[in-house]
Tab-separated table of C-alpha atoms in Angstrom:
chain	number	residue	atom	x	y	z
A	62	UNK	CA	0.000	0.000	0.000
A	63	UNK	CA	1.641	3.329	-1.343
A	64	UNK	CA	0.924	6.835	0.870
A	65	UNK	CA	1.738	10.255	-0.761
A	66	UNK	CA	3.485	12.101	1.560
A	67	UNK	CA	2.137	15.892	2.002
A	68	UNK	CA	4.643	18.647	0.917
A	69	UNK	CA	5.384	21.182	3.078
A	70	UNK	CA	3.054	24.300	1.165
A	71	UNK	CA	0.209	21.211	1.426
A	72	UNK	CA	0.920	20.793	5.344
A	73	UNK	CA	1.280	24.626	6.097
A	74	UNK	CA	-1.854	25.116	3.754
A	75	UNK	CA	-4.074	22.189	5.896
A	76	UNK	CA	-2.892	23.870	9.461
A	77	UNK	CA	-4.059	27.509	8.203
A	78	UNK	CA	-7.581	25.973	7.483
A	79	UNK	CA	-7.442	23.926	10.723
A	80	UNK	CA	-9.283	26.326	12.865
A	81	UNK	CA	-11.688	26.914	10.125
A	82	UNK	CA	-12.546	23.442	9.664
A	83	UNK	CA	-12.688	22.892	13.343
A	84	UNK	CA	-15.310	25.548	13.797
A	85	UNK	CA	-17.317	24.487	10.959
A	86	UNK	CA	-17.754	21.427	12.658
A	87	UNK	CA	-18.466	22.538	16.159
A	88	UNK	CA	-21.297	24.880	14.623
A	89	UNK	CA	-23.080	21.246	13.172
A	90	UNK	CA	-25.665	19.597	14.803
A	91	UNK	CA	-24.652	16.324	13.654
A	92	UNK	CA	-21.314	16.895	15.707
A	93	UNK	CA	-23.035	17.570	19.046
A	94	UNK	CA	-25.272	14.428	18.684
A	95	UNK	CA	-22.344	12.073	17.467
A	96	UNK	CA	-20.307	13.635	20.556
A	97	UNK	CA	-23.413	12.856	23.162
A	98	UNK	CA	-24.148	9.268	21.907
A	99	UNK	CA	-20.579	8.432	22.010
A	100	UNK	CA	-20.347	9.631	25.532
A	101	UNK	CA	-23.809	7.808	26.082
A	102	UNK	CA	-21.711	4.627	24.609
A	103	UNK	CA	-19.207	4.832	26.755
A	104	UNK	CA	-20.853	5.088	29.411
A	105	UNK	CA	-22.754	1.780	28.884
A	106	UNK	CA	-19.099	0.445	28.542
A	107	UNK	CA	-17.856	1.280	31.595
A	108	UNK	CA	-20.964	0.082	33.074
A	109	UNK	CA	-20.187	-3.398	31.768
A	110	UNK	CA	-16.587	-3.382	32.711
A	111	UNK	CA	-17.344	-2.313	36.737
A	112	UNK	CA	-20.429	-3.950	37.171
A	113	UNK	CA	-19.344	-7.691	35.334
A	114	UNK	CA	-15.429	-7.797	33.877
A	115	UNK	CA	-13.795	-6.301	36.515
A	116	UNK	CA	-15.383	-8.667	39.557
A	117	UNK	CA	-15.257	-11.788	37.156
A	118	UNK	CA	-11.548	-11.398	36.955
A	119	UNK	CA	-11.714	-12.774	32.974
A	120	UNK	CA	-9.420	-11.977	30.776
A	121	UNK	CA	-11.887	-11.883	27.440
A	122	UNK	CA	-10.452	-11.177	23.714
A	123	UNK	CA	-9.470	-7.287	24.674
A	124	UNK	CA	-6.524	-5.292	24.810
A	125	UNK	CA	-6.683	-5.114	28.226
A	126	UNK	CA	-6.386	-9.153	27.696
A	127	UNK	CA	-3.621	-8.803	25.673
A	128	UNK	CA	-1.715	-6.012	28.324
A	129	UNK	CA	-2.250	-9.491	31.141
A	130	UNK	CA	-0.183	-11.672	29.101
A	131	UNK	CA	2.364	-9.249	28.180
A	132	UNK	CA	2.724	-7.910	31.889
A	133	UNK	CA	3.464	-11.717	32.743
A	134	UNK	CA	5.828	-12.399	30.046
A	135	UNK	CA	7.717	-8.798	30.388
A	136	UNK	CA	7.156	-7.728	34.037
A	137	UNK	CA	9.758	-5.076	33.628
A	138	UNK	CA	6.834	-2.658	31.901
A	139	UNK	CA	3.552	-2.294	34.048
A	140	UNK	CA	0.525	-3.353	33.085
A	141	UNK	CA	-0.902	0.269	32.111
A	142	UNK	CA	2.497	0.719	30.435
A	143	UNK	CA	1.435	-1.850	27.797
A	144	UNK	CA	-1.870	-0.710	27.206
A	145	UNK	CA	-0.686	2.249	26.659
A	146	UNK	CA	2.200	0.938	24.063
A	147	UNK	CA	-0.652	-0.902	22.730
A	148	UNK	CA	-3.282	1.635	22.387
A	149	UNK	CA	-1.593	4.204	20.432
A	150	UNK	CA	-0.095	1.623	17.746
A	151	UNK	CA	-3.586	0.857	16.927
A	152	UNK	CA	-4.847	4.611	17.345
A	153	UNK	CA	-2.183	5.232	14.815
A	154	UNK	CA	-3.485	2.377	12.509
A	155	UNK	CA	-6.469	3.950	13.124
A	156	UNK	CA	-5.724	7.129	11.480
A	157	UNK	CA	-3.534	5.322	8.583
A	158	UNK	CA	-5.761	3.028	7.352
A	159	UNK	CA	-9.201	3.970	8.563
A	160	UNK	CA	-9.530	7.635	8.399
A	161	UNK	CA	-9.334	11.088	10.551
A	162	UNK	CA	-13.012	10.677	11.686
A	163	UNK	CA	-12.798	7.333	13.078
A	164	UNK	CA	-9.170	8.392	14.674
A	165	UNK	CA	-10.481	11.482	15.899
A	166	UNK	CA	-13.665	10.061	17.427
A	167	UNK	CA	-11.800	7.051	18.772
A	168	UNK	CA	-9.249	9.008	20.550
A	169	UNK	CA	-12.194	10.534	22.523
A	170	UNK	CA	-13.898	7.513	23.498
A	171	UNK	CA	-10.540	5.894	24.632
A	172	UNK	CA	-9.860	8.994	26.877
A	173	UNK	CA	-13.030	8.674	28.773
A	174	UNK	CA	-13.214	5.288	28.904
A	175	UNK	CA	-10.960	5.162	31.975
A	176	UNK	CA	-12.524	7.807	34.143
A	177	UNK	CA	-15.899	6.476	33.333
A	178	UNK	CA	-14.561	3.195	34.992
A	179	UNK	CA	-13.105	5.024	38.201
A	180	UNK	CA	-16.477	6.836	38.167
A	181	UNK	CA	-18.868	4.329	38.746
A	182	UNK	CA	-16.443	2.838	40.907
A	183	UNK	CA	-17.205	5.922	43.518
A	184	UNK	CA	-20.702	6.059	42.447
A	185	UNK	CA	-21.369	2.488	42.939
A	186	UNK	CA	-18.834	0.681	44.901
A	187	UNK	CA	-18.888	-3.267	44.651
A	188	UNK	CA	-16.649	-5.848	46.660
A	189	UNK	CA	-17.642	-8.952	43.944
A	190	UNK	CA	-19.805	-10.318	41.597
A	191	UNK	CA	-23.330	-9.691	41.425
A	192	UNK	CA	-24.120	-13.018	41.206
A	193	UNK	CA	-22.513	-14.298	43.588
A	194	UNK	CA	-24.448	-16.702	46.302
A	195	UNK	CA	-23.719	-17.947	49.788
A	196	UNK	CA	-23.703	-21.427	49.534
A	197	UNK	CA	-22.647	-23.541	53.454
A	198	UNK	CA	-21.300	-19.577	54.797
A	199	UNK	CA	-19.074	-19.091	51.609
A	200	UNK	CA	-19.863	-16.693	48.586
A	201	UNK	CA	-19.674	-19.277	45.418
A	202	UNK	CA	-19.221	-16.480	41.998
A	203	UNK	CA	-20.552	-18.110	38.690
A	204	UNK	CA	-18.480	-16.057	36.012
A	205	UNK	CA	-20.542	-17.114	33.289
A	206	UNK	CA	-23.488	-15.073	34.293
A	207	UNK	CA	-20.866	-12.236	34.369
A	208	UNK	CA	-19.568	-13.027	31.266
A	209	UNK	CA	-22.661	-13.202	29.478
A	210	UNK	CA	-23.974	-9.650	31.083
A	211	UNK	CA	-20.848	-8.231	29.695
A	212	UNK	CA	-20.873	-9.262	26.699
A	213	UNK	CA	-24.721	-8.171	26.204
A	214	UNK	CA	-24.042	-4.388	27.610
A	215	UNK	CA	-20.416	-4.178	25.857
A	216	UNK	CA	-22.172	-5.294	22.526
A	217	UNK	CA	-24.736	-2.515	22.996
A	218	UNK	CA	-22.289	0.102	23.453
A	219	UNK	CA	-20.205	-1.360	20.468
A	220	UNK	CA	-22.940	-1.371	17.898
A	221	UNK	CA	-24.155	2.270	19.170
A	222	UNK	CA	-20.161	3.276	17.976
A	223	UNK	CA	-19.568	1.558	14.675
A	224	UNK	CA	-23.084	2.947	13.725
A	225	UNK	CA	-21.737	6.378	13.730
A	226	UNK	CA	-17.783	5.401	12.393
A	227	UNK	CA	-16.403	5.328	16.030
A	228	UNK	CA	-15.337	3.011	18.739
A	229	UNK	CA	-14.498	1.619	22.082
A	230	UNK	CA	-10.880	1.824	21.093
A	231	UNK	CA	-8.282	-1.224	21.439
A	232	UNK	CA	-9.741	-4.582	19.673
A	233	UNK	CA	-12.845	-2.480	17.897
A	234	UNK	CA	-9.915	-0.733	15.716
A	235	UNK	CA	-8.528	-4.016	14.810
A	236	UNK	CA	-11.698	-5.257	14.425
A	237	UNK	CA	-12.493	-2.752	12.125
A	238	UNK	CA	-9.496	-2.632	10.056
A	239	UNK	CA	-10.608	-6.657	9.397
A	240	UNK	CA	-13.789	-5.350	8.116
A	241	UNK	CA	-12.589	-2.850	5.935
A	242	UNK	CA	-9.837	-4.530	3.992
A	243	UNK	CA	-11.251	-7.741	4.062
A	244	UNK	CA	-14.818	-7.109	3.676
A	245	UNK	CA	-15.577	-9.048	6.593
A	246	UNK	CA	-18.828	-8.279	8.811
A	247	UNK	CA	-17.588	-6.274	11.710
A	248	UNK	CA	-19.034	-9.029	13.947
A	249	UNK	CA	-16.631	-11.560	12.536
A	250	UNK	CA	-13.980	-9.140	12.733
A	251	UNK	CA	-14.647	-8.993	16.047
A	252	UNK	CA	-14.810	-12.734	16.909
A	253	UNK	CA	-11.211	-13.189	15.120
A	254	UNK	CA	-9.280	-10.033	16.558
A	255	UNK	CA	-10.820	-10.947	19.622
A	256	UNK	CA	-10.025	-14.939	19.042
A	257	UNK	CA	-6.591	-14.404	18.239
A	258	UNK	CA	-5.561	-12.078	21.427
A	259	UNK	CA	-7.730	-14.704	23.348
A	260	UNK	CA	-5.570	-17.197	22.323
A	261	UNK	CA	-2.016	-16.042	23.648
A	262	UNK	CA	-3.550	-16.319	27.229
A	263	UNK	CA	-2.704	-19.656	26.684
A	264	UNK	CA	0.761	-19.094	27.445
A	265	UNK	CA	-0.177	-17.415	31.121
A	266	UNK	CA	-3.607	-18.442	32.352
A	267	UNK	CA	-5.666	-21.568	33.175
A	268	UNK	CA	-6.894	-23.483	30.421
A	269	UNK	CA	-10.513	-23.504	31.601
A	270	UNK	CA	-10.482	-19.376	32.275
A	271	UNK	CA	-8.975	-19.029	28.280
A	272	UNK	CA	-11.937	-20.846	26.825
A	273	UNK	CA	-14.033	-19.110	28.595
A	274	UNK	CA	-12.598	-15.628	27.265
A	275	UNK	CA	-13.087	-17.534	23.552
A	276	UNK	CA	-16.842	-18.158	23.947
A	277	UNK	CA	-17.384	-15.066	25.423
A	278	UNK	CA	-15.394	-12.977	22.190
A	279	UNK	CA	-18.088	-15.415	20.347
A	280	UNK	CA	-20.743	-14.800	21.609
A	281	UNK	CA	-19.769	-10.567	21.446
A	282	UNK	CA	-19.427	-11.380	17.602
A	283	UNK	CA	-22.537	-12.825	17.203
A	284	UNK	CA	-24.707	-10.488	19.428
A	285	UNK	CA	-23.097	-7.089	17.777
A	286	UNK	CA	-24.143	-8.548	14.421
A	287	UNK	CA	-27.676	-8.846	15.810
A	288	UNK	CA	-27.492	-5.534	17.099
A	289	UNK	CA	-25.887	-4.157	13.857
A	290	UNK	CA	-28.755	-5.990	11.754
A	291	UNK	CA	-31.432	-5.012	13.632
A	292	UNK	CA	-30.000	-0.930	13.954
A	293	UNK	CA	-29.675	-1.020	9.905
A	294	UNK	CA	-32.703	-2.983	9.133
A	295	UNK	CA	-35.546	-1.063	6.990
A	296	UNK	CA	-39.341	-2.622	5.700
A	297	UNK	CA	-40.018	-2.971	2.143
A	298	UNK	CA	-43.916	-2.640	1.858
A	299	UNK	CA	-45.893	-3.210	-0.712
A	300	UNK	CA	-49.347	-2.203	-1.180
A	301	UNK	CA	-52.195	-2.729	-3.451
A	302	UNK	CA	-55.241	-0.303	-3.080
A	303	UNK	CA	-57.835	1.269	-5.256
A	304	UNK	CA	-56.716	4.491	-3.405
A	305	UNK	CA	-53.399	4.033	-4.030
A	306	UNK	CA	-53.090	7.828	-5.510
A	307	UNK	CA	-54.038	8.885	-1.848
A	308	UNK	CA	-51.630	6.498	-0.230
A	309	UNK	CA	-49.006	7.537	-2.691
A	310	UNK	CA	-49.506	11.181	-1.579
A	311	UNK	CA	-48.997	10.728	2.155
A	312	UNK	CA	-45.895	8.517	1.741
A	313	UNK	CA	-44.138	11.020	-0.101
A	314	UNK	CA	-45.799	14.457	1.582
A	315	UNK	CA	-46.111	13.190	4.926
A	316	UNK	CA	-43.615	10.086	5.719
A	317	UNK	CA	-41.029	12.184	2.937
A	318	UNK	CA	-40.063	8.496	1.434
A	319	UNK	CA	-39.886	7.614	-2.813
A	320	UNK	CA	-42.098	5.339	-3.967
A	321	UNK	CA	-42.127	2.991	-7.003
A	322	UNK	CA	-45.273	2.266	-8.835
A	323	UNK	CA	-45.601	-1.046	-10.456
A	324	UNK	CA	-48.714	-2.131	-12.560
A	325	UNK	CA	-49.435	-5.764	-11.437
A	326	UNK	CA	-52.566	-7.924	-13.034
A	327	UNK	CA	-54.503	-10.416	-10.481
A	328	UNK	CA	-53.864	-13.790	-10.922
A	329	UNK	CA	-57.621	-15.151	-10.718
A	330	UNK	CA	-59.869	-11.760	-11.644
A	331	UNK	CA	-56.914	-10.865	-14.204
A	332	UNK	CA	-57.622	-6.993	-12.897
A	333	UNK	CA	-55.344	-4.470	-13.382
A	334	UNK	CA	-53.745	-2.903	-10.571
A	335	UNK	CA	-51.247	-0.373	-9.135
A	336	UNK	CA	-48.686	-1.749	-6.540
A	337	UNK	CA	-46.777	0.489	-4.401
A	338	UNK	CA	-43.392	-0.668	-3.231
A	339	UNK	CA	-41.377	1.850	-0.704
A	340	UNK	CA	-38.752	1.825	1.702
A	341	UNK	CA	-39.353	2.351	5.564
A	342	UNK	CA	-38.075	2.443	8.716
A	343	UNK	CA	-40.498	0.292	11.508
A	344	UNK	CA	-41.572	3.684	12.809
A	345	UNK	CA	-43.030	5.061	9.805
A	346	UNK	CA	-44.159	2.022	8.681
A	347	UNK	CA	-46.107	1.830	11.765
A	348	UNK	CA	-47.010	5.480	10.885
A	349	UNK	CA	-48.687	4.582	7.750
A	350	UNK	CA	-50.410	1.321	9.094
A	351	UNK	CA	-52.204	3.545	12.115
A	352	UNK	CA	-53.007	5.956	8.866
A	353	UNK	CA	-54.195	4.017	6.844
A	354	UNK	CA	-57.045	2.021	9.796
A	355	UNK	CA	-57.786	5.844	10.785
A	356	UNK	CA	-58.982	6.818	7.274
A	357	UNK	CA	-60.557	3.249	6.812
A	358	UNK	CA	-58.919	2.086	3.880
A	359	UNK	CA	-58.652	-1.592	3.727
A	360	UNK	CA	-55.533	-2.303	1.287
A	361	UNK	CA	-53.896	-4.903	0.730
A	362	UNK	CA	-49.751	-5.053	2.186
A	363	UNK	CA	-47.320	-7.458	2.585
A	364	UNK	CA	-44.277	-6.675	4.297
A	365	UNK	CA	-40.347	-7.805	4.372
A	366	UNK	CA	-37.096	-6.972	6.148
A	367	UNK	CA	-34.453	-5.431	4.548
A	368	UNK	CA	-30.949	-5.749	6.215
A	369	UNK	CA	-28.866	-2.759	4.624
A	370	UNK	CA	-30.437	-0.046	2.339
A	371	UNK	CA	-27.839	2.201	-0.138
A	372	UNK	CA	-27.979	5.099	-2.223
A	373	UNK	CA	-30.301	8.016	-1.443
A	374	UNK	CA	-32.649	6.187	0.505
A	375	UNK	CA	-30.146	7.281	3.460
A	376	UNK	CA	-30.179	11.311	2.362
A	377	UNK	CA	-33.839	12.296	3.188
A	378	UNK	CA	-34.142	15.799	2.481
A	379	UNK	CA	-37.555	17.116	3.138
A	380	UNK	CA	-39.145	18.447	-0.314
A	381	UNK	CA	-41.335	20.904	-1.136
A	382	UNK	CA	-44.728	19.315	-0.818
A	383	UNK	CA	-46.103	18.087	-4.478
A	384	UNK	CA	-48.822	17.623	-5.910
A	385	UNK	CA	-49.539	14.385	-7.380
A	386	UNK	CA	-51.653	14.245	-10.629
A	387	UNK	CA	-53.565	10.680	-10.921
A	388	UNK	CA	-52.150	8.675	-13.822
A	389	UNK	CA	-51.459	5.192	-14.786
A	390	UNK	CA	-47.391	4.905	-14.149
A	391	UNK	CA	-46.083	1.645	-15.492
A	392	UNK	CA	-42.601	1.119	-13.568
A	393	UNK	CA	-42.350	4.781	-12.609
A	394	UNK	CA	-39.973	6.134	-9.522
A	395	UNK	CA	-41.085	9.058	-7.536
């Protein structure tokens, strides 16, 4: 991979425009909502690590995993001297391969992390595991339920992130570098980042505490996909009404969404017909079925998920309302 290198006019040129630039985008609104659900995120992460990792005592596919078994092998560095080694090889990978944005914005989740963490640990002290039970006078833990809790919240938090082209920092920038150069899903990419630092706890931990750490980066794979799916997912609907010119009208005036018109023939009458297809999300299409039953039209829909949506579905610009001339379209986009 080849990487022009800036020439000095270029550099001085990008530094003048800096401040520019970096007023431009604290003016947007876009960068005050991306900077509150990103703090919201990491929150939720440092909810999972006080209230389930960090009593558990699990080492699970993480840098922090990774900073254990280097700290054993090399005790001559400290623990947070590793993470820290580790953490800004990957925040420069970051920048290198991914982009600015996801640098930038994964820079500021990895600074907050850490106080986060020390906050809820004043907030809401804990001596152990949640789950633990007195069993004969002794407190008996059962990691797995931690595990599992972590996992859940962490995956949250981690699908909340890569939703907006940011991160937890550590394995989600490997992860993601997986994704994008070998067009991976980022759930995989998580499993096998995660797998792979997982795996050289071998050399310094119990057998039965590694494996754990495996099905738990596992199951995070698997439940951020869900999470990713079911964040992205849309509802293609398709409807078939004699007042189709009306329903047309409030799905493109009202719910601001294109439409396709398709002219379909019944298979038994052998009636022509006009089918509208669209693209929504489950609110709106809620929006139009609770429309539809209040104006006591009786059409008829079928419904199916869609798992990604591209192109200018995403940029919905509210028009100018239109009027809409009846007509007979045959295969027409609006």
């Amino acid at each position: 991979m080849k990487y022009n290198l800036s020439s000095k006019e270029e550099l001085r040129a990008k530094l003048q425009a800096l401040p520019a630039q970096t007023a431009q985008t604290l003016s947007t609104p876009k960068f005050w909502y991306e900077l509150i659900l990103m703090t919201v995120a990491m929150f939720i992460s440092a909810m999972a690590v006080h209230f389930f990792l960090k009593p558990s005592g699990l080492i699970v596919g993480s840098v922090t995993g990774l900073g254990i078994v280097l700290s054993k092998i090399m005790p001559f560095f400290s623990l947070g001297t590793h993470m820290v080694i580790i953490n800004t090889i990957l925040l420069i990978l970051s920048f290198l391969l991914i982009g600015n944005e996801f640098g930038a914005k994964t820079c500021y989740t990895a600074l907050i992390l850490g106080p986060f963490v020390d906050l809820m640990g004043v907030l809401f002290p804990i001596d152990g595991s949640l789950f633990a039970q007195e069993v004969h006078g002794v407190m008996v833990a059962n990691p797995w339920f931690d595990l599992l809790c972590f996992i859940l919240v962490l995956s949250a938090a981690q699908a909340i992130l890569f939703s907006i082209n940011a991160s937890t920092g550590g394995l989600d920038i490997l992860a993601k570098i997986i994704n994008k150069y070998l067009r991976v899903p980022l759930g995989v990419a998580v499993t096998t980042a995660g797998g792979l630092i997982c795996c050289t706890a071998f050399l310094t931990s119990p057998v039965g505490f590694v494996i754990m750490g495996l099905v738990g980066t596992w199951l995070n794979g698997l439940i951020l996909d869900y999470f990713m799916t079911q964040m992205s997912s849309r509802t293609r609907v398709y409807i078939i009404s004699d007042e189709w010119e009306y329903i047309r009208d409030y799905i493109i005036n009202d719910l601001n969404r294109g439409v396709t018109i398709h002219q379909v023939m019944g298979g038994y009458s052998r009636e022509e017909h006009q089918q509208i297809e669209c693209i929504l999300t489950r609110e709106e299409f809620g929006k139009l079925l609770d429309h539809l039953r209040a104006k006591k039209l009786n059409p008829f829909i079928t419904s199916d998920p869609v798992s990604e949506v591209y192109g200018m579905w995403r940029k919905k610009v509210r028009r100018d309302r239109v009027k809409l001339e009846p007509g007979n379209p045959n295969e027409r986009t609006f």
